[in-house]
């Protein structure tokens, strides 16, 4: 996963040009006494950011990823040609054997899809299909536990407030952001089947949805989807993309199951391909994480944050002190902990990511059983924040800066659950939109009476189009 904002390519070029210049240029058309009606260029220097060091302890996150496999289809990100995005079918009988990874699913597994297109030929509509195949001799039932999919046009990448209450999923910045919040809330969209029954030796479509660009203000669109499934038997999965055929009236026609099967059997990988990733053994020079296309191991990380293994309490920091726990760490971004939380790939294409960098769509469940050992009430704050990325802490603590860097590195929702002072269960859904290095106000503030305990549960699904690593900081005021 490369650090980027999902804007059109022309915007990328503009941002790169501005960033490389070291200053912005203001063009004015007003004439001056010394230059009659000649345009002036006046440099406006960008302020030197103030680096802020937070020297509190930074700890690895307890727990580990589970072993639930995730079908992760995210390369190529920008699609221009028809073809196979990701296939775990066997290669036997296929025209392009290298496009098939031969990995069956059974029991619990997840499907994550995230692809975009920009100005396809003749502004044709891309259809995105997800096919499941039963290779056995008995019917297989696939339960769709949760499912959500959105287009970029329905969930655009926009600037939002740093914090925004989001109980109804009305705050989002990107289709992946919107989709994972639905799943966090346990939803299955109305157009998603509750169950697929696949006869022996046959296939069924789990998803067959368009990504139109015609009649949009800009011919750019994409689709993100997250589905949690449970299969009673072995199934293979494939994500594919093809241009829509036309109905007699000129409208788009959804591809049939037979057309998808023909593409699977005869097609090659869709393009253009993303940049090849840097091999894990390379420890210096440019690092290209690459986009993911394969099956990763792990879809959930459960963590009990306590004083030590086997303990039952999280003793709050002393007054004025803090502690941070890392979230979604990755190669060269471990923030001094030596912990790489990234899911490993069980199968992958050779030109795609070696690991699932960023843990897109991995759910984090964090339990914090706070204990106040003092004889006075204490105020504790919780903040999820994005420090400047480092592998080792070069200045003895997490680095932030004022002003923060321009790009949003975290945009998604979290759920907080705890009992208030009256013992009533309190649940908040809060959308976060944070720039990297941003110094933040707390996400939540709690008062813990003397000698008492208060448990807090924080849950979130790491949102696509965010950039790791992050930390959870607990501070006693």
CSV table of C-alpha atoms in Angstrom, one decimal, residues 29-349:
chain,number,residue,atom,x,y,z
A,29,UNK,CA,-2.7,40.2,-13.1
A,30,UNK,CA,-2.8,43.6,-11.5
A,31,UNK,CA,-0.2,46.0,-13.2
A,32,UNK,CA,2.4,47.8,-11.2
A,33,UNK,CA,4.0,51.2,-11.9
A,34,UNK,CA,7.2,49.4,-12.9
A,35,UNK,CA,5.7,46.7,-15.1
A,36,UNK,CA,2.7,47.7,-17.2
A,37,UNK,CA,0.1,44.9,-17.1
A,38,UNK,CA,2.8,42.2,-16.8
A,39,UNK,CA,1.8,39.2,-14.7
A,40,UNK,CA,3.8,39.0,-11.4
A,41,UNK,CA,4.8,35.8,-9.7
A,42,UNK,CA,5.2,36.2,-5.9
A,43,UNK,CA,6.6,33.4,-3.8
A,44,UNK,CA,4.8,32.6,-0.7
A,45,UNK,CA,7.0,30.5,1.6
A,46,UNK,CA,5.4,27.6,3.4
A,47,UNK,CA,5.9,27.8,7.2
A,48,UNK,CA,8.5,25.5,8.7
A,49,UNK,CA,6.5,23.0,10.7
A,50,UNK,CA,7.1,22.7,14.5
A,51,UNK,CA,8.0,19.2,15.4
A,52,UNK,CA,6.5,18.0,18.7
A,53,UNK,CA,7.8,15.0,20.6
A,54,UNK,CA,5.5,13.0,22.8
A,55,UNK,CA,8.0,11.0,25.0
A,56,UNK,CA,5.6,8.6,26.6
A,57,UNK,CA,6.1,4.8,26.4
A,58,UNK,CA,5.0,3.2,23.1
A,59,UNK,CA,4.0,-0.4,23.5
A,60,UNK,CA,3.3,-3.3,21.2
A,61,UNK,CA,-0.4,-4.3,21.0
A,62,UNK,CA,-1.3,-7.4,22.9
A,63,UNK,CA,-3.0,-10.3,21.1
A,64,UNK,CA,-2.7,-11.3,17.5
A,65,UNK,CA,-4.6,-11.7,14.3
A,66,UNK,CA,-6.9,-14.6,14.0
A,67,UNK,CA,-6.6,-17.2,11.2
A,68,UNK,CA,-9.8,-16.3,9.2
A,69,UNK,CA,-8.7,-16.0,5.6
A,70,UNK,CA,-9.6,-12.8,3.7
A,71,UNK,CA,-10.0,-12.7,-0.1
A,72,UNK,CA,-8.3,-9.3,-0.7
A,73,UNK,CA,-8.8,-7.9,-4.2
A,74,UNK,CA,-7.1,-4.5,-4.4
A,75,UNK,CA,-4.7,-4.7,-7.4
A,76,UNK,CA,-4.7,-3.1,-9.9
A,77,UNK,CA,-6.3,-0.2,-8.1
A,78,UNK,CA,-7.0,1.7,-11.3
A,79,UNK,CA,-8.5,-0.6,-13.8
A,80,UNK,CA,-8.6,0.1,-17.6
A,81,UNK,CA,-8.9,-3.4,-19.2
A,82,UNK,CA,-11.2,-6.3,-18.7
A,83,UNK,CA,-9.9,-9.4,-17.0
A,84,UNK,CA,-9.3,-11.4,-13.8
A,85,UNK,CA,-8.7,-9.3,-10.7
A,86,UNK,CA,-8.1,-12.2,-8.3
A,87,UNK,CA,-8.9,-15.9,-8.8
A,88,UNK,CA,-8.4,-18.6,-6.2
A,89,UNK,CA,-9.7,-21.2,-8.7
A,90,UNK,CA,-7.4,-24.1,-9.7
A,91,UNK,CA,-5.4,-23.5,-12.9
A,92,UNK,CA,-6.5,-26.7,-14.6
A,93,UNK,CA,-8.3,-26.0,-17.9
A,94,UNK,CA,-7.6,-22.3,-17.7
A,95,UNK,CA,-6.2,-20.4,-20.7
A,96,UNK,CA,-3.8,-18.4,-18.4
A,97,UNK,CA,-2.8,-20.7,-15.5
A,98,UNK,CA,-0.8,-18.1,-13.7
A,99,UNK,CA,-3.9,-16.0,-13.1
A,100,UNK,CA,-5.3,-18.6,-10.7
A,101,UNK,CA,-4.0,-19.3,-7.2
A,102,UNK,CA,-5.7,-22.6,-6.3
A,103,UNK,CA,-6.9,-21.7,-2.8
A,104,UNK,CA,-10.3,-23.1,-1.5
A,105,UNK,CA,-12.3,-21.5,1.3
A,106,UNK,CA,-14.4,-23.4,3.9
A,107,UNK,CA,-16.1,-22.1,7.0
A,108,UNK,CA,-15.6,-18.4,7.9
A,109,UNK,CA,-13.9,-16.1,5.4
A,110,UNK,CA,-14.1,-12.5,4.3
A,111,UNK,CA,-14.2,-10.9,0.8
A,112,UNK,CA,-12.8,-7.4,0.4
A,113,UNK,CA,-12.9,-5.6,-3.0
A,114,UNK,CA,-11.5,-2.2,-3.8
A,115,UNK,CA,-11.0,-1.0,-7.5
A,116,UNK,CA,-11.4,2.2,-9.4
A,117,UNK,CA,-11.5,3.3,-13.0
A,118,UNK,CA,-10.6,6.6,-14.7
A,119,UNK,CA,-11.8,7.6,-18.2
A,120,UNK,CA,-12.3,4.0,-19.7
A,121,UNK,CA,-12.5,3.7,-23.4
A,122,UNK,CA,-15.7,5.3,-24.8
A,123,UNK,CA,-16.7,5.8,-21.1
A,124,UNK,CA,-17.9,2.2,-21.0
A,125,UNK,CA,-19.3,0.9,-17.7
A,126,UNK,CA,-17.2,-1.6,-15.9
A,127,UNK,CA,-19.0,-4.4,-14.1
A,128,UNK,CA,-17.4,-5.9,-11.0
A,129,UNK,CA,-18.3,-9.6,-10.4
A,130,UNK,CA,-17.5,-11.9,-7.5
A,131,UNK,CA,-18.0,-15.6,-8.3
A,132,UNK,CA,-18.1,-18.5,-5.9
A,133,UNK,CA,-17.7,-22.1,-7.2
A,134,UNK,CA,-18.5,-25.4,-5.5
A,135,UNK,CA,-16.1,-28.1,-6.7
A,136,UNK,CA,-17.7,-30.9,-4.6
A,137,UNK,CA,-20.4,-33.5,-5.1
A,138,UNK,CA,-22.9,-32.0,-2.6
A,139,UNK,CA,-24.6,-28.6,-2.5
A,140,UNK,CA,-22.8,-26.0,-0.5
A,141,UNK,CA,-24.6,-23.2,1.5
A,142,UNK,CA,-22.8,-19.9,1.8
A,143,UNK,CA,-24.3,-17.6,4.5
A,144,UNK,CA,-23.7,-13.9,4.0
A,145,UNK,CA,-23.3,-12.6,7.5
A,146,UNK,CA,-22.7,-9.0,6.8
A,147,UNK,CA,-22.2,-7.2,3.4
A,148,UNK,CA,-21.9,-3.7,2.1
A,149,UNK,CA,-20.7,-2.1,-1.2
A,150,UNK,CA,-20.6,1.5,-2.3
A,151,UNK,CA,-19.4,3.5,-5.3
A,152,UNK,CA,-17.0,6.4,-5.0
A,153,UNK,CA,-19.7,8.7,-6.5
A,154,UNK,CA,-21.9,7.8,-3.6
A,155,UNK,CA,-19.2,8.2,-1.0
A,156,UNK,CA,-16.7,10.8,-2.4
A,157,UNK,CA,-13.3,11.6,-0.9
A,158,UNK,CA,-14.1,14.8,0.9
A,159,UNK,CA,-12.7,16.9,3.8
A,160,UNK,CA,-14.6,16.3,7.1
A,161,UNK,CA,-14.3,17.6,10.7
A,162,UNK,CA,-11.7,15.9,12.9
A,163,UNK,CA,-14.4,14.3,14.9
A,164,UNK,CA,-18.1,13.8,13.9
A,165,UNK,CA,-20.7,11.7,15.7
A,166,UNK,CA,-21.8,9.0,13.3
A,167,UNK,CA,-24.5,6.6,14.6
A,168,UNK,CA,-26.3,6.3,11.3
A,169,UNK,CA,-23.2,6.2,9.0
A,170,UNK,CA,-23.9,9.6,7.5
A,171,UNK,CA,-20.3,10.7,7.7
A,172,UNK,CA,-17.8,9.1,5.3
A,173,UNK,CA,-15.0,10.0,3.1
A,174,UNK,CA,-14.6,7.3,0.5
A,175,UNK,CA,-16.5,4.1,-0.4
A,176,UNK,CA,-14.3,1.8,1.7
A,177,UNK,CA,-14.9,4.1,4.8
A,178,UNK,CA,-18.6,3.9,4.3
A,179,UNK,CA,-18.7,0.1,3.6
A,180,UNK,CA,-16.7,-1.0,6.6
A,181,UNK,CA,-18.9,1.1,9.0
A,182,UNK,CA,-22.0,-0.8,7.8
A,183,UNK,CA,-20.2,-4.1,8.5
A,184,UNK,CA,-19.1,-2.9,11.9
A,185,UNK,CA,-22.7,-2.2,12.7
A,186,UNK,CA,-23.6,-5.8,11.6
A,187,UNK,CA,-25.5,-4.7,8.5
A,188,UNK,CA,-26.2,-6.7,5.3
A,189,UNK,CA,-27.4,-4.5,2.5
A,190,UNK,CA,-30.8,-5.3,1.0
A,191,UNK,CA,-29.5,-6.2,-2.4
A,192,UNK,CA,-27.1,-8.8,-0.9
A,193,UNK,CA,-28.4,-12.3,-0.6
A,194,UNK,CA,-28.7,-13.8,2.9
A,195,UNK,CA,-27.6,-17.2,1.6
A,196,UNK,CA,-26.2,-18.7,-1.6
A,197,UNK,CA,-26.9,-22.4,-2.3
A,198,UNK,CA,-24.4,-23.6,-4.9
A,199,UNK,CA,-25.2,-26.9,-6.6
A,200,UNK,CA,-22.4,-29.5,-7.0
A,201,UNK,CA,-19.9,-28.5,-9.7
A,202,UNK,CA,-21.6,-25.1,-10.3
A,203,UNK,CA,-20.9,-21.4,-9.7
A,204,UNK,CA,-23.0,-18.5,-8.4
A,205,UNK,CA,-22.5,-14.8,-8.4
A,206,UNK,CA,-22.0,-13.2,-5.0
A,207,UNK,CA,-21.7,-9.7,-6.6
A,208,UNK,CA,-22.5,-8.4,-10.1
A,209,UNK,CA,-22.5,-4.6,-9.8
A,210,UNK,CA,-21.7,-1.7,-12.2
A,211,UNK,CA,-19.1,1.1,-11.8
A,212,UNK,CA,-20.5,3.7,-14.3
A,213,UNK,CA,-18.6,6.8,-15.3
A,214,UNK,CA,-20.8,8.2,-18.1
A,215,UNK,CA,-22.8,11.3,-17.2
A,216,UNK,CA,-20.7,12.0,-14.1
A,217,UNK,CA,-19.1,15.4,-13.7
A,218,UNK,CA,-15.7,13.7,-14.0
A,219,UNK,CA,-15.4,10.2,-15.6
A,220,UNK,CA,-13.9,8.7,-12.4
A,221,UNK,CA,-15.6,6.1,-10.2
A,222,UNK,CA,-14.7,3.1,-8.1
A,223,UNK,CA,-16.3,0.4,-5.9
A,224,UNK,CA,-15.5,-1.0,-2.5
A,225,UNK,CA,-17.1,-4.0,-0.9
A,226,UNK,CA,-16.7,-6.0,2.3
A,227,UNK,CA,-18.5,-9.2,2.9
A,228,UNK,CA,-18.3,-11.7,5.8
A,229,UNK,CA,-19.2,-15.2,4.8
A,230,UNK,CA,-19.5,-18.7,6.2
A,231,UNK,CA,-19.5,-21.7,3.9
A,232,UNK,CA,-20.7,-25.2,4.7
A,233,UNK,CA,-18.2,-26.7,2.2
A,234,UNK,CA,-15.2,-25.9,0.0
A,235,UNK,CA,-15.6,-23.1,-2.5
A,236,UNK,CA,-13.3,-21.2,-4.8
A,237,UNK,CA,-13.7,-17.4,-5.4
A,238,UNK,CA,-12.8,-15.0,-8.1
A,239,UNK,CA,-13.2,-11.3,-8.7
A,240,UNK,CA,-13.5,-10.2,-12.3
A,241,UNK,CA,-14.2,-7.1,-14.3
A,242,UNK,CA,-15.7,-6.6,-17.8
A,243,UNK,CA,-17.3,-3.9,-19.8
A,244,UNK,CA,-21.1,-3.9,-19.9
A,245,UNK,CA,-22.9,-5.1,-23.0
A,246,UNK,CA,-25.8,-3.0,-24.3
A,247,UNK,CA,-29.5,-3.6,-24.3
A,248,UNK,CA,-31.5,-2.7,-27.4
A,249,UNK,CA,-32.4,0.6,-25.9
A,250,UNK,CA,-28.7,1.5,-25.4
A,251,UNK,CA,-28.7,1.0,-21.6
A,252,UNK,CA,-26.1,-1.1,-19.9
A,253,UNK,CA,-26.7,-4.8,-19.6
A,254,UNK,CA,-25.3,-6.8,-16.6
A,255,UNK,CA,-23.0,-9.7,-17.6
A,256,UNK,CA,-24.6,-13.1,-17.3
A,257,UNK,CA,-23.1,-16.0,-15.2
A,258,UNK,CA,-22.0,-17.7,-18.4
A,259,UNK,CA,-20.2,-14.6,-19.6
A,260,UNK,CA,-18.4,-14.3,-16.3
A,261,UNK,CA,-17.4,-18.0,-16.5
A,262,UNK,CA,-16.1,-17.5,-20.0
A,263,UNK,CA,-13.9,-14.6,-18.8
A,264,UNK,CA,-12.7,-16.7,-15.9
A,265,UNK,CA,-11.7,-19.6,-18.2
A,266,UNK,CA,-10.2,-17.6,-21.0
A,267,UNK,CA,-9.1,-14.3,-19.6
A,268,UNK,CA,-5.9,-12.9,-18.2
A,269,UNK,CA,-5.2,-10.5,-15.4
A,270,UNK,CA,-6.8,-7.1,-15.7
A,271,UNK,CA,-4.6,-4.1,-16.2
A,272,UNK,CA,-2.7,-1.9,-16.0
A,273,UNK,CA,-0.6,-3.6,-13.4
A,274,UNK,CA,0.6,-1.7,-10.3
A,275,UNK,CA,4.2,-1.1,-9.4
A,276,UNK,CA,5.9,-4.3,-8.2
A,277,UNK,CA,6.7,-4.4,-4.5
A,278,UNK,CA,10.0,-4.2,-2.8
A,279,UNK,CA,11.2,-7.7,-1.7
A,280,UNK,CA,11.2,-8.2,2.1
A,281,UNK,CA,14.9,-9.0,2.2
A,282,UNK,CA,15.7,-5.4,0.9
A,283,UNK,CA,16.2,-3.3,3.9
A,284,UNK,CA,17.4,0.0,2.4
A,285,UNK,CA,16.5,2.2,-0.5
A,286,UNK,CA,13.1,3.0,-1.8
A,287,UNK,CA,10.3,0.9,-0.3
A,288,UNK,CA,7.2,0.1,-2.5
A,289,UNK,CA,4.6,-1.8,-0.5
A,290,UNK,CA,2.5,-2.6,-3.5
A,291,UNK,CA,-1.2,-3.3,-3.8
A,292,UNK,CA,-2.7,-6.5,-2.5
A,293,UNK,CA,-4.2,-9.3,-4.6
A,294,UNK,CA,-4.4,-12.6,-2.9
A,295,UNK,CA,-5.6,-14.4,0.3
A,296,UNK,CA,-4.4,-13.0,3.6
A,297,UNK,CA,-4.5,-14.8,6.9
A,298,UNK,CA,-6.4,-12.9,9.5
A,299,UNK,CA,-9.5,-10.6,9.6
A,300,UNK,CA,-9.7,-9.7,13.3
A,301,UNK,CA,-7.3,-8.6,16.1
A,302,UNK,CA,-8.6,-8.9,19.7
A,303,UNK,CA,-6.5,-7.2,22.4
A,304,UNK,CA,-6.9,-7.0,26.2
A,305,UNK,CA,-4.8,-4.0,27.3
A,306,UNK,CA,-3.7,-4.8,30.9
A,307,UNK,CA,-0.7,-4.2,33.1
A,308,UNK,CA,1.0,-7.5,32.2
A,309,UNK,CA,0.1,-10.9,30.7
A,310,UNK,CA,-2.5,-12.6,33.0
A,311,UNK,CA,-3.4,-9.3,34.8
A,312,UNK,CA,-7.0,-8.2,35.0
A,313,UNK,CA,-6.5,-4.4,35.2
A,314,UNK,CA,-5.1,-1.5,33.2
A,315,UNK,CA,-3.8,0.7,35.9
A,316,UNK,CA,-4.1,4.2,34.6
A,317,UNK,CA,-1.0,6.3,34.1
A,318,UNK,CA,0.1,8.6,36.8
A,319,UNK,CA,-1.2,12.2,36.7
A,320,UNK,CA,0.2,14.0,33.7
A,321,UNK,CA,1.6,10.8,32.1
A,322,UNK,CA,0.5,8.8,29.1
A,323,UNK,CA,1.1,5.5,27.3
A,324,UNK,CA,0.5,4.6,23.6
A,325,UNK,CA,-0.3,1.2,21.9
A,326,UNK,CA,0.5,0.8,18.2
A,327,UNK,CA,-2.2,0.0,15.6
A,328,UNK,CA,-1.7,-1.4,12.1
A,329,UNK,CA,2.1,-1.3,12.2
A,330,UNK,CA,4.0,-2.5,9.2
A,331,UNK,CA,7.5,-2.9,7.8
A,332,UNK,CA,9.5,0.3,8.4
A,333,UNK,CA,6.7,1.7,10.4
A,334,UNK,CA,6.8,-0.1,13.7
A,335,UNK,CA,7.3,3.0,15.9
A,336,UNK,CA,10.0,1.5,18.0
A,337,UNK,CA,8.1,-1.6,19.0
A,338,UNK,CA,9.5,-4.2,16.6
A,339,UNK,CA,5.9,-5.3,16.1
A,340,UNK,CA,4.6,-5.8,12.5
A,341,UNK,CA,0.8,-6.3,12.7
A,342,UNK,CA,0.4,-6.8,9.0
A,343,UNK,CA,-1.4,-9.9,7.9
A,344,UNK,CA,0.7,-12.4,5.9
A,345,UNK,CA,-0.3,-13.6,2.5
A,346,UNK,CA,-1.2,-17.2,2.0
A,347,UNK,CA,-1.2,-16.9,-1.8
A,348,UNK,CA,-0.5,-13.9,-4.0
A,349,UNK,CA,0.5,-12.8,-7.5
